[in-house]
mmCIF file of C-alpha atoms and ligand atoms in Angstrom:
data_model
loop_
_atom_site.group_PDB
_atom_site.id
_atom_site.type_symbol
_atom_site.label_atom_id
_atom_site.label_comp_id
_atom_site.label_asym_id
_atom_site.label_seq_id
_atom_site.Cartn_x
_atom_site.Cartn_y
_atom_site.Cartn_z
ATOM 1 C CA UNK A 187 -148.377 73.362 180.007
ATOM 2 C CA UNK A 188 -151.605 71.690 178.558
ATOM 3 C CA UNK A 189 -152.234 70.758 175.229
ATOM 4 C CA UNK A 190 -155.462 72.908 175.579
ATOM 5 C CA UNK A 191 -153.366 76.024 176.394
ATOM 6 C CA UNK A 192 -151.234 75.890 173.735
ATOM 7 C CA UNK A 193 -153.881 75.503 171.476
ATOM 8 C CA UNK A 194 -155.651 78.589 172.670
ATOM 9 C CA UNK A 195 -152.549 80.647 172.366
ATOM 10 C CA UNK A 196 -152.292 79.453 168.716
ATOM 11 C CA UNK A 197 -156.099 80.441 168.317
ATOM 12 C CA UNK A 198 -155.349 83.505 169.752
ATOM 13 C CA UNK A 199 -152.434 84.088 167.595
ATOM 14 C CA UNK A 200 -154.187 83.269 164.371
ATOM 15 C CA UNK A 201 -157.146 85.650 165.441
ATOM 16 C CA UNK A 202 -154.606 88.440 166.076
ATOM 17 C CA UNK A 203 -152.876 87.911 162.777
ATOM 18 C CA UNK A 204 -156.427 88.176 161.155
ATOM 19 C CA UNK A 205 -157.137 91.323 163.276
ATOM 20 C CA UNK A 206 -154.123 92.884 162.085
ATOM 21 C CA UNK A 207 -154.600 92.315 158.626
ATOM 22 C CA UNK A 208 -158.207 93.871 158.725
ATOM 23 C CA UNK A 209 -157.290 96.914 160.498
ATOM 24 C CA UNK A 210 -154.528 97.562 158.016
ATOM 25 C CA UNK A 211 -156.506 97.146 154.904
ATOM 26 C CA UNK A 212 -159.462 99.139 156.477
ATOM 27 C CA UNK A 213 -157.235 102.018 156.551
ATOM 28 C CA UNK A 214 -155.755 101.168 153.441
ATOM 29 C CA UNK A 215 -152.298 99.486 154.334
ATOM 30 C CA UNK A 216 -150.073 96.947 153.399
ATOM 31 C CA UNK A 217 -150.666 94.266 156.542
ATOM 32 C CA UNK A 218 -146.553 93.201 155.810
ATOM 33 C CA UNK A 219 -145.936 96.494 156.833
ATOM 34 C CA UNK A 220 -146.989 96.067 160.517
ATOM 35 C CA UNK A 221 -144.892 93.922 162.779
ATOM 36 C CA UNK A 222 -145.955 91.794 165.843
ATOM 37 C CA UNK A 223 -144.357 91.900 168.994
ATOM 38 C CA UNK A 224 -145.519 89.492 171.473
ATOM 39 C CA UNK A 225 -145.172 90.655 174.961
ATOM 40 C CA UNK A 226 -143.808 87.685 177.168
ATOM 41 C CA UNK A 227 -143.254 89.792 180.464
ATOM 42 C CA UNK A 228 -144.254 87.984 183.521
ATOM 43 C CA UNK A 229 -144.975 84.952 181.600
ATOM 44 C CA UNK A 230 -142.539 81.851 182.327
ATOM 45 C CA UNK A 231 -140.408 79.918 180.019
ATOM 46 C CA UNK A 232 -142.985 77.161 179.190
ATOM 47 C CA UNK A 233 -145.336 79.920 177.566
ATOM 48 C CA UNK A 234 -142.867 81.410 175.606
ATOM 49 C CA UNK A 235 -141.607 77.765 174.454
ATOM 50 C CA UNK A 236 -145.219 77.354 173.477
ATOM 51 C CA UNK A 237 -145.501 80.402 171.416
ATOM 52 C CA UNK A 238 -142.359 79.884 169.539
ATOM 53 C CA UNK A 239 -144.081 76.277 168.729
ATOM 54 C CA UNK A 240 -147.137 78.048 167.304
ATOM 55 C CA UNK A 241 -144.757 80.325 165.210
ATOM 56 C CA UNK A 242 -144.050 83.609 166.932
ATOM 57 C CA UNK A 243 -140.265 85.043 166.657
ATOM 58 C CA UNK A 244 -140.491 88.548 168.087
ATOM 59 C CA UNK A 245 -140.719 88.762 171.853
ATOM 60 C CA UNK A 246 -140.907 91.537 173.920
ATOM 61 C CA UNK A 247 -139.869 91.849 177.654
ATOM 62 C CA UNK A 248 -139.944 95.003 180.033
ATOM 63 C CA UNK A 249 -137.361 93.861 182.522
ATOM 64 C CA UNK A 250 -133.901 93.436 181.096
ATOM 65 C CA UNK A 251 -133.072 90.743 183.877
ATOM 66 C CA UNK A 252 -136.408 88.726 183.830
ATOM 67 C CA UNK A 253 -136.228 88.486 180.157
ATOM 68 C CA UNK A 254 -132.575 87.314 180.231
ATOM 69 C CA UNK A 255 -134.127 84.030 181.966
ATOM 70 C CA UNK A 256 -136.060 83.230 179.226
ATOM 71 C CA UNK A 257 -133.516 84.428 176.477
ATOM 72 C CA UNK A 258 -131.123 81.726 178.090
ATOM 73 C CA UNK A 259 -133.503 78.808 178.295
ATOM 74 C CA UNK A 260 -134.324 79.540 174.524
ATOM 75 C CA UNK A 261 -130.759 80.448 173.113
ATOM 76 C CA UNK A 262 -130.864 77.302 171.200
ATOM 77 C CA UNK A 263 -133.907 79.069 168.799
ATOM 78 C CA UNK A 264 -131.502 81.160 167.228
ATOM 79 C CA UNK A 265 -134.140 82.633 165.027
ATOM 80 C CA UNK A 266 -136.089 84.592 167.893
ATOM 81 C CA UNK A 267 -135.935 88.369 167.950
ATOM 82 C CA UNK A 268 -135.822 89.824 171.393
ATOM 83 C CA UNK A 269 -137.198 93.375 172.212
ATOM 84 C CA UNK A 270 -136.486 95.620 175.203
ATOM 85 C CA UNK A 271 -139.764 97.809 175.402
ATOM 86 C CA UNK A 272 -139.637 98.807 179.205
ATOM 87 C CA UNK A 273 -137.589 101.527 180.820
ATOM 88 C CA UNK A 274 -134.123 100.378 181.029
ATOM 89 C CA UNK A 275 -131.826 101.561 183.938
ATOM 90 C CA UNK A 276 -128.437 102.930 182.728
ATOM 91 C CA UNK A 277 -126.714 100.210 184.917
ATOM 92 C CA UNK A 278 -128.573 97.422 182.788
ATOM 93 C CA UNK A 279 -127.443 98.665 179.433
ATOM 94 C CA UNK A 280 -124.542 96.414 178.996
ATOM 95 C CA UNK A 281 -127.051 93.601 179.583
ATOM 96 C CA UNK A 282 -129.513 94.876 177.222
ATOM 97 C CA UNK A 283 -126.869 95.129 174.345
ATOM 98 C CA UNK A 284 -125.622 91.524 174.946
ATOM 99 C CA UNK A 285 -129.012 89.967 174.841
ATOM 100 C CA UNK A 286 -131.398 91.983 172.826
ATOM 101 C CA UNK A 287 -131.705 92.827 169.407
ATOM 102 C CA UNK A 288 -134.001 95.925 169.342
ATOM 103 C CA UNK A 289 -134.974 98.507 172.018
ATOM 104 C CA UNK A 290 -138.197 100.281 172.225
ATOM 105 C CA UNK A 291 -137.602 102.476 175.486
ATOM 106 C CA UNK A 292 -134.565 104.683 174.513
ATOM 107 C CA UNK A 293 -135.368 107.543 177.035
ATOM 108 C CA UNK A 294 -132.415 109.295 178.001
ATOM 109 C CA UNK A 295 -129.075 110.410 176.476
ATOM 110 C CA UNK A 296 -127.356 109.015 179.256
ATOM 111 C CA UNK A 297 -128.779 105.732 178.385
ATOM 112 C CA UNK A 298 -127.881 106.238 174.649
ATOM 113 C CA UNK A 299 -124.640 106.961 175.492
ATOM 114 C CA UNK A 300 -124.427 103.451 177.564
ATOM 115 C CA UNK A 301 -125.858 101.495 175.069
ATOM 116 C CA UNK A 302 -123.418 102.798 172.741
ATOM 117 C CA UNK A 303 -120.420 102.279 174.644
ATOM 118 C CA UNK A 304 -121.384 98.432 175.166
ATOM 119 C CA UNK A 305 -122.608 97.806 171.314
ATOM 120 C CA UNK A 306 -119.062 99.460 170.272
ATOM 121 C CA UNK A 307 -117.147 96.725 172.426
ATOM 122 C CA UNK A 308 -119.088 94.099 170.634
ATOM 123 C CA UNK A 309 -118.914 95.831 167.416
ATOM 124 C CA UNK A 310 -122.668 95.490 166.576
ATOM 125 C CA UNK A 311 -125.352 98.322 165.571
ATOM 126 C CA UNK A 312 -128.491 98.280 167.716
ATOM 127 C CA UNK A 313 -131.774 99.435 166.301
ATOM 128 C CA UNK A 314 -133.541 101.938 168.954
ATOM 129 C CA UNK A 315 -136.738 103.845 169.156
ATOM 130 C CA UNK A 316 -137.150 107.057 170.982
ATOM 131 C CA UNK A 317 -139.951 106.365 173.650
ATOM 132 C CA UNK A 318 -142.301 110.002 174.118
ATOM 133 C CA UNK A 319 -144.398 110.355 176.802
ATOM 134 C CA UNK A 320 -147.473 112.628 175.027
ATOM 135 C CA UNK A 321 -149.788 111.938 177.763
ATOM 136 C CA UNK A 322 -147.830 114.109 180.387
ATOM 137 C CA UNK A 323 -148.474 111.390 183.257
ATOM 138 C CA UNK A 324 -145.302 111.819 185.733
ATOM 139 C CA UNK A 325 -145.468 107.964 186.030
ATOM 140 C CA UNK A 326 -144.680 107.316 182.462
ATOM 141 C CA UNK A 327 -141.049 107.231 181.145
ATOM 142 C CA UNK A 328 -140.606 108.611 177.689
ATOM 143 C CA UNK A 329 -138.947 111.939 176.505
ATOM 144 C CA UNK A 330 -141.774 114.634 177.641
ATOM 145 C CA UNK A 331 -143.358 116.605 174.797
ATOM 146 C CA UNK A 332 -145.624 119.099 175.597
ATOM 147 C CA UNK A 333 -144.381 122.843 174.156
ATOM 148 C CA UNK A 334 -142.199 124.233 171.769
ATOM 149 C CA UNK A 335 -139.304 124.035 173.877
ATOM 150 C CA UNK A 336 -139.794 120.332 174.854
ATOM 151 C CA UNK A 337 -139.623 119.895 171.087
ATOM 152 C CA UNK A 338 -136.204 122.074 170.619
ATOM 153 C CA UNK A 339 -134.789 119.977 173.373
ATOM 154 C CA UNK A 340 -135.459 116.903 171.959
ATOM 155 C CA UNK A 341 -134.001 117.894 168.743
ATOM 156 C CA UNK A 342 -130.798 118.891 170.516
ATOM 157 C CA UNK A 343 -130.908 115.257 172.312
ATOM 158 C CA UNK A 344 -131.384 113.862 168.782
ATOM 159 C CA UNK A 345 -128.300 115.317 167.612
ATOM 160 C CA UNK A 346 -126.420 114.033 170.434
ATOM 161 C CA UNK A 347 -127.950 110.496 170.142
ATOM 162 C CA UNK A 348 -126.921 110.639 166.284
ATOM 163 C CA UNK A 349 -123.417 111.050 167.117
ATOM 164 C CA UNK A 350 -123.425 107.635 168.496
ATOM 165 C CA UNK A 351 -122.302 105.159 165.839
ATOM 166 C CA UNK A 352 -123.612 102.040 167.321
ATOM 167 C CA UNK A 353 -127.200 102.929 168.110
ATOM 168 C CA UNK A 354 -129.510 103.337 164.836
ATOM 169 C CA UNK A 355 -132.794 105.378 165.106
ATOM 170 C CA UNK A 356 -135.432 103.671 163.666
ATOM 171 C CA UNK A 357 -138.466 106.142 165.012
ATOM 172 C CA UNK A 358 -140.782 106.405 168.160
ATOM 173 C CA UNK A 359 -142.403 104.238 170.477
ATOM 174 C CA UNK A 360 -145.436 105.589 172.717
ATOM 175 C CA UNK A 361 -147.786 104.412 175.346
ATOM 176 C CA UNK A 362 -150.920 106.006 175.662
ATOM 177 C CA UNK A 363 -152.617 106.571 178.973
ATOM 178 C CA UNK A 364 -154.960 103.914 180.643
ATOM 179 C CA UNK A 365 -158.347 104.175 179.687
ATOM 180 C CA UNK A 366 -161.778 102.082 178.891
ATOM 181 C CA UNK A 367 -162.285 102.648 175.536
ATOM 182 C CA UNK A 368 -159.507 102.300 172.740
ATOM 183 C CA UNK A 369 -160.719 105.296 170.975
ATOM 184 C CA UNK A 370 -159.657 107.077 173.702
ATOM 185 C CA UNK A 371 -155.827 106.184 172.473
ATOM 186 C CA UNK A 372 -156.566 108.428 169.053
ATOM 187 C CA UNK A 373 -155.412 111.572 170.579
ATOM 188 C CA UNK A 374 -152.163 110.236 171.738
ATOM 189 C CA UNK A 375 -151.637 108.540 168.346
ATOM 190 C CA UNK A 376 -152.558 111.895 166.501
ATOM 191 C CA UNK A 377 -149.858 113.658 168.673
ATOM 192 C CA UNK A 378 -147.200 111.018 167.810
ATOM 193 C CA UNK A 379 -147.636 111.352 163.812
ATOM 194 C CA UNK A 380 -147.548 115.055 164.431
ATOM 195 C CA UNK A 381 -144.330 114.611 166.074
ATOM 196 C CA UNK A 382 -143.124 112.409 163.390
ATOM 197 C CA UNK A 383 -143.861 114.557 160.821
ATOM 198 C CA UNK A 384 -141.862 117.121 162.793
ATOM 199 C CA UNK A 385 -138.930 115.305 162.994
ATOM 200 C CA UNK A 386 -139.028 114.054 159.377
ATOM 201 C CA UNK A 387 -138.890 117.494 158.556
ATOM 202 C CA UNK A 388 -136.240 118.846 161.073
ATOM 203 C CA UNK A 389 -133.997 115.773 161.052
ATOM 204 C CA UNK A 390 -134.834 114.454 157.540
ATOM 205 C CA UNK A 391 -131.516 112.478 157.371
ATOM 206 C CA UNK A 392 -132.579 110.275 160.354
ATOM 207 C CA UNK A 393 -134.971 107.377 159.897
ATOM 208 C CA UNK A 394 -138.452 108.061 161.441
ATOM 209 C CA UNK A 395 -140.228 105.098 159.597
ATOM 210 C CA UNK A 396 -141.112 102.890 162.759
ATOM 211 C CA UNK A 397 -144.054 103.745 165.067
ATOM 212 C CA UNK A 398 -144.291 101.370 167.881
ATOM 213 C CA UNK A 399 -147.638 101.614 169.324
ATOM 214 C CA UNK A 400 -151.043 99.734 170.451
ATOM 215 C CA UNK A 401 -151.241 97.020 172.992
ATOM 216 C CA UNK A 402 -153.691 94.109 173.344
ATOM 217 C CA UNK A 403 -156.200 96.935 174.351
ATOM 218 C CA UNK A 404 -156.316 99.489 171.058
ATOM 219 C CA UNK A 405 -154.031 97.816 168.619
ATOM 220 C CA UNK A 406 -156.401 98.242 165.985
ATOM 221 C CA UNK A 407 -157.055 101.592 166.523
ATOM 222 C CA UNK A 408 -152.763 102.045 166.440
ATOM 223 C CA UNK A 409 -152.767 100.490 163.114
ATOM 224 C CA UNK A 410 -155.346 102.909 161.650
ATOM 225 C CA UNK A 411 -153.701 105.562 162.896
ATOM 226 C CA UNK A 412 -150.249 104.325 161.233
ATOM 227 C CA UNK A 413 -148.499 101.699 163.561
ATOM 228 C CA UNK A 414 -145.573 99.755 162.256
ATOM 229 C CA UNK A 415 -145.043 97.772 165.120
ATOM 230 C CA UNK A 416 -147.497 96.763 167.662
ATOM 231 C CA UNK A 417 -147.060 95.137 171.191
ATOM 232 C CA UNK A 418 -149.189 92.317 172.272
ATOM 233 C CA UNK A 419 -148.979 90.484 175.269
ATOM 234 C CA UNK A 420 -152.621 89.266 176.852
ATOM 235 C CA UNK A 421 -154.803 88.967 173.873
ATOM 236 C CA UNK A 422 -152.459 86.348 172.645
ATOM 237 C CA UNK A 423 -150.713 84.600 175.775
ATOM 238 C CA UNK A 424 -153.620 85.208 178.150
ATOM 239 C CA UNK A 425 -153.477 86.863 181.692
ATOM 240 C CA UNK A 426 -149.882 87.428 183.518
ATOM 241 C CA UNK A 427 -149.179 86.159 186.730
ATOM 242 C CA UNK A 428 -149.412 89.231 188.927
HETATM 243 C C1 LIG B 220 -147.180 95.046 178.866
HETATM 244 C C2 LIG B 220 -146.943 95.894 177.870
HETATM 245 C C3 LIG B 220 -147.549 95.616 176.665
HETATM 246 C C4 LIG B 220 -148.694 94.764 176.210
HETATM 247 O O1 LIG B 220 -149.621 94.959 176.806
HETATM 248 P P1 LIG B 220 -150.845 93.761 176.977
HETATM 249 O O2 LIG B 220 -151.878 94.568 177.235
HETATM 250 O O3 LIG B 220 -150.373 92.788 177.548
HETATM 251 O O4 LIG B 220 -150.955 93.715 175.311
HETATM 252 C C5 LIG B 220 -147.045 96.654 175.554
HETATM 253 N N1 LIG B 220 -146.177 97.664 175.724
HETATM 254 C C6 LIG B 220 -145.545 98.031 177.077
HETATM 255 C C7 LIG B 220 -144.590 99.107 177.409
HETATM 256 C C8 LIG B 220 -145.984 97.172 178.036
HETATM 257 O O5 LIG B 220 -145.734 97.223 178.891
#
């Protein structure tokens, strides 16, 4: 970890914060309504430490076990919030409950049930977002929403999930299809807003406020469209070990 690299991370971070603020103001929003999750997947512990020293406090990991190495290494820093943003296999549910404070990628009833069981044992409440797949890509996880029947099925799933008292729905998350132009994400973000409205009308007692969308590539567009949480990795920490 060189001083140059640390300075680079700090500069990137400050630039991203400024861009977030501008994007919010451009769309008449309060910048304070947008939370930044710094995605640390495939980054070593030293990079996360440097990010912490630069003031970052919310980190996102894709793989429960890979994240655990960093969570353990930084366990003295108890003001960090660890977010699980990748697909969680049911058998990793316990590990996630024990080590993460927020789950963006709830994508099945089965996972909800498992998370609830372990959170109950720990007498905790875990905030979760429902991941939705709006692009129809097979490779992506998340609840698939194409036709009316998918929406009805999602409502049924939500009714089941909302009986679990130890997980708490806070909103929705999505990952748009890969493209080369950030504005290509717009149709996907329009769909998630539409879905959010549908859920607010049909399940008004549940909190649908949070929208986790936008990465390094398109976070400004996502904020213009209403993102409340952006998940940014490379624009701050530089390229990942491949
Ligand atoms: C990797 C990842 C990100 C961050 O991507 P960057 O291009 O590094 O900003 C955000 N969300 C999810 C789900 C990811 O897997």
